[in-house]
Amino acid sequence: MAPTEVLPEVVAERGSLGQRTGRVAELLDGALTQAVAVPVAQPAPGDESELQPRAGTADAATRYGIDLFDLAQRAGLTGAAGEATVVDLPRVLAGREAPTWVGLPERIVLVGVGDGSRTALRRAGAALARACENLDQVLTTIAAESDDDGVRALVEGFLLASYRVARVGRREPGRRPCARLVLVGRHPEPAVAAATRGARATWLARRLAATPSNVKNPAWFAEEARAAAAVVPGTTVEVHDEAWLAEHGFGGLLAVGSASATPPRLVVVDYTPVRTRGGSRHVVLVGKGITFDTGGLSVKDRDAMVPMKTDMSGAAAALAATLAAASAELPHRVTAVLPLAENALGGAGYRPGDVLSLLDGTTVEVRNTDAEGRLVLADALTWARRSLDPDVVVDVATLTGAATMGLGRRHAALYTEDGALAAQLEAAAAATGERVWRMPLVPEYRAALESTVADVANVATDPKVGAGSVTAALFLERFTDGVPWAHLDIAGPARAPKAEHEVSEGATGFGARLLARWLEDLA
Ligand code: BES
Ligand code: MN
Ligand code: ZN
């Protein structure tokens, strides 16, 4: 059985840190609580004071008998989101007069919450998680004054930064995330549940993408999808093997997978809601699932190949978002279509110059076997359109290095001709912090993909055209046949060189929360 994602527990308790009786007081006095975390906010523009008091901080100061604002000021805190300072209170020598804080948790964490925006609170939550590693239980009032969106962002940040990359080997794991977070103040259970669903989706996507490719292959991914869906009611999983793919004419997916010792698969994960309503849609999420990308005969150089175990991040995000939609019991049908293959290097592989027949009959001149993503996606898009009759299709793929060249690692490139769809995805990006930047499907560049021996070439024939991310999107567009469609090129944000705020080092799980949120807000 595959590991499931075991996240820290988050609970909410009514009350305040100033109380001497009741549940919160019990937790404060209990040995399990090792830290109390309070917010420090940035002053409003024009405000003379340096730091802003926030709910709970004054209560905590009273309860502890310590001037926490003075402490924050002396620690040099500015209140910026993501700042965190840990104050470890001293124990007094035996026989001396007991300090005011005796019996209370010995660690106080002062956390900057900036302007209190969703982004700021997500960063505050992440900073809190990093400051509370290895602890059993932390009490916090950070989101006590926030609305449900704020609570959701805080908890999401906390859970996302609690993710740890699995390590292989005998060395001690060392750091473990804080096991339990208690929100003191209101009782915003739906916000906590929503944050947990989002974080669980990201954890799943990260774990799948971080798994090394000596473990991860198309059949392995298919089993992981089965295992993950097995615990989510309302979902079904179909796995199609290479014989089925051949029988149905998946010329792109089969060619890309042909050099590998582990043959391709098409995985279809479906969530059909029990209750629909007016406006219920059928959404198909198509995710690029290359379990390793050597480039094939157009081989990558050694450095470029190193991170290519994450070339199935799109499939992981599409799977995770579909399961999140099911867990939330959304009124829309959501189907993830995941073309999985290893783009290996070997004598049985496809070659530059080959002409492939794709599922819809389009013939493709292979000019570069490293432009494999668009070939597997073309077949998947065709299959989705023909057999699922979707209202809207979004594909998500680590498709081009060019997208990273243009936008860096903090934005996905978003392509669509549908303005309303673009606005929805941009809103989901703003809500989740998984940012997108809309790019143009420049019609003039279609000509760049013309071939003299086939209907289309898989890369631009003339290198002077540039716009590698745009031409890749234009290639995919050919297979959408007018169905409302958006394409997310996540080659940049799917990986991060180092951990920052809620983003983890290595595989980031980018796209899972973005897509889940888009589905959640779909009217
Ligand atoms: N998986 C890569 C894209 C990629 C590059 C993802 C860097 C993440 C980081 C994709 O299959 C690829 O190799 N694309 C080529 C396309 C080119 C041959 C037209 C690229 O970007 O170089
Ligand atoms: Mn490639
Ligand atoms: Zn690739």
PDB file of C-alpha atoms and ligand atoms in Angstrom, residues 288 290 292-295 298 300 304 307-308 310-312 343 367-374 397-405 409 458-460 468-469 471-472 489-492 494-495, ligand 1:
ATOM      1  CA  LYS A 288       1.781  15.652 -18.804  1.00  0.00           C
ATOM      2  CA  ILE A 290       6.724  11.940 -18.390  1.00  0.00           C
ATOM      3  CA  PHE A 292      11.724  10.722 -16.817  1.00  0.00           C
ATOM      4  CA  ASP A 293      12.808  12.868 -19.738  1.00  0.00           C
ATOM      5  CA  THR A 294      16.231  12.052 -21.192  1.00  0.00           C
ATOM      6  CA  GLY A 295      15.277  13.912 -24.355  1.00  0.00           C
ATOM      7  CA  SER A 298      17.832  14.378 -29.167  1.00  0.00           C
ATOM      8  CA  LYS A 300      19.604  16.456 -23.085  1.00  0.00           C
ATOM      9  CA  ALA A 304      19.636  19.614 -17.984  1.00  0.00           C
ATOM     10  CA  PRO A 307      15.814  17.359 -12.610  1.00  0.00           C
ATOM     11  CA  MET A 308      13.774  15.431 -15.198  1.00  0.00           C
ATOM     12  CA  THR A 310       9.751  15.970 -12.138  1.00  0.00           C
ATOM     13  CA  ASP A 311       8.552  15.931 -15.761  1.00  0.00           C
ATOM     14  CA  MET A 312       5.304  14.318 -14.592  1.00  0.00           C
ATOM     15  CA  ASN A 343      11.109   9.404 -22.644  1.00  0.00           C
ATOM     16  CA  ARG A 367      12.164  17.096 -35.509  1.00  0.00           C
ATOM     17  CA  ASN A 368      13.233  16.782 -31.914  1.00  0.00           C
ATOM     18  CA  THR A 369      12.509  13.795 -29.659  1.00  0.00           C
ATOM     19  CA  ASP A 370      12.916  16.111 -26.660  1.00  0.00           C
ATOM     20  CA  ALA A 371       9.664  17.874 -27.618  1.00  0.00           C
ATOM     21  CA  GLU A 372       7.802  14.797 -26.342  1.00  0.00           C
ATOM     22  CA  GLY A 373       5.307  16.407 -23.994  1.00  0.00           C
ATOM     23  CA  ARG A 374       3.182  17.890 -26.760  1.00  0.00           C
ATOM     24  CA  ALA A 397       2.521  20.430 -18.231  1.00  0.00           C
ATOM     25  CA  THR A 398       6.224  20.991 -17.614  1.00  0.00           C
ATOM     26  CA  LEU A 399       6.327  21.673 -21.316  1.00  0.00           C
ATOM     27  CA  THR A 400       9.139  24.063 -22.237  1.00  0.00           C
ATOM     28  CA  GLY A 401      12.345  25.467 -20.861  1.00  0.00           C
ATOM     29  CA  ALA A 402      11.369  28.559 -22.864  1.00  0.00           C
ATOM     30  CA  ALA A 403       8.528  29.301 -20.416  1.00  0.00           C
ATOM     31  CA  THR A 404      11.111  29.411 -17.619  1.00  0.00           C
ATOM     32  CA  MET A 405      13.402  31.617 -19.696  1.00  0.00           C
ATOM     33  CA  ARG A 409      10.232  30.131 -11.622  1.00  0.00           C
ATOM     34  CA  ASN A 458       6.685  18.917 -33.393  1.00  0.00           C
ATOM     35  CA  VAL A 459       9.037  21.906 -33.110  1.00  0.00           C
ATOM     36  CA  ALA A 460       9.503  25.081 -35.116  1.00  0.00           C
ATOM     37  CA  GLY A 468       9.287  28.170 -27.766  1.00  0.00           C
ATOM     38  CA  SER A 469       6.559  28.179 -25.134  1.00  0.00           C
ATOM     39  CA  THR A 471       4.743  27.454 -30.409  1.00  0.00           C
ATOM     40  CA  ALA A 472       4.319  24.502 -28.029  1.00  0.00           C
ATOM     41  CA  ASP A 489       3.131  25.567 -18.859  1.00  0.00           C
ATOM     42  CA  ILE A 490       4.540  24.899 -15.377  1.00  0.00           C
ATOM     43  CA  ALA A 491       8.144  24.080 -16.351  1.00  0.00           C
ATOM     44  CA  GLY A 492       9.346  26.964 -14.149  1.00  0.00           C
ATOM     45  CA  ALA A 494       7.102  22.953 -10.743  1.00  0.00           C
ATOM     46  CA  ARG A 495      10.526  23.007  -9.131  1.00  0.00           C
TER      47      ARG A 495
HETATM   48  N1  BES B   1      10.463  18.554 -20.006  1.00  0.00           N
HETATM   49  C1  BES B   1      11.038  19.480 -20.902  1.00  0.00           C
HETATM   50  C2  BES B   1      10.797  20.917 -20.515  1.00  0.00           C
HETATM   51  C3  BES B   1      11.479  21.395 -19.260  1.00  0.00           C
HETATM   52  C4  BES B   1      12.711  21.995 -19.345  1.00  0.00           C
HETATM   53  C5  BES B   1      10.849  21.279 -18.046  1.00  0.00           C
HETATM   54  C6  BES B   1      13.322  22.454 -18.195  1.00  0.00           C
HETATM   55  C7  BES B   1      11.449  21.744 -16.907  1.00  0.00           C
HETATM   56  C8  BES B   1      12.693  22.336 -16.988  1.00  0.00           C
HETATM   57  C9  BES B   1      10.458  19.274 -22.295  1.00  0.00           C
HETATM   58  O1  BES B   1      10.089  17.983 -22.616  1.00  0.00           O
HETATM   59  C10 BES B   1      11.519  19.685 -23.257  1.00  0.00           C
HETATM   60  O2  BES B   1      12.515  19.032 -23.304  1.00  0.00           O
HETATM   61  N2  BES B   1      11.271  20.756 -23.989  1.00  0.00           N
HETATM   62  C11 BES B   1      12.212  21.243 -24.921  1.00  0.00           C
HETATM   63  C12 BES B   1      11.472  21.643 -26.166  1.00  0.00           C
HETATM   64  C13 BES B   1      12.370  21.919 -27.327  1.00  0.00           C
HETATM   65  C14 BES B   1      13.029  20.639 -27.790  1.00  0.00           C
HETATM   66  C15 BES B   1      11.553  22.528 -28.423  1.00  0.00           C
HETATM   67  C16 BES B   1      12.932  22.434 -24.308  1.00  0.00           C
HETATM   68  O3  BES B   1      12.297  23.207 -23.598  1.00  0.00           O
HETATM   69  O4  BES B   1      14.129  22.557 -24.513  1.00  0.00           O
END
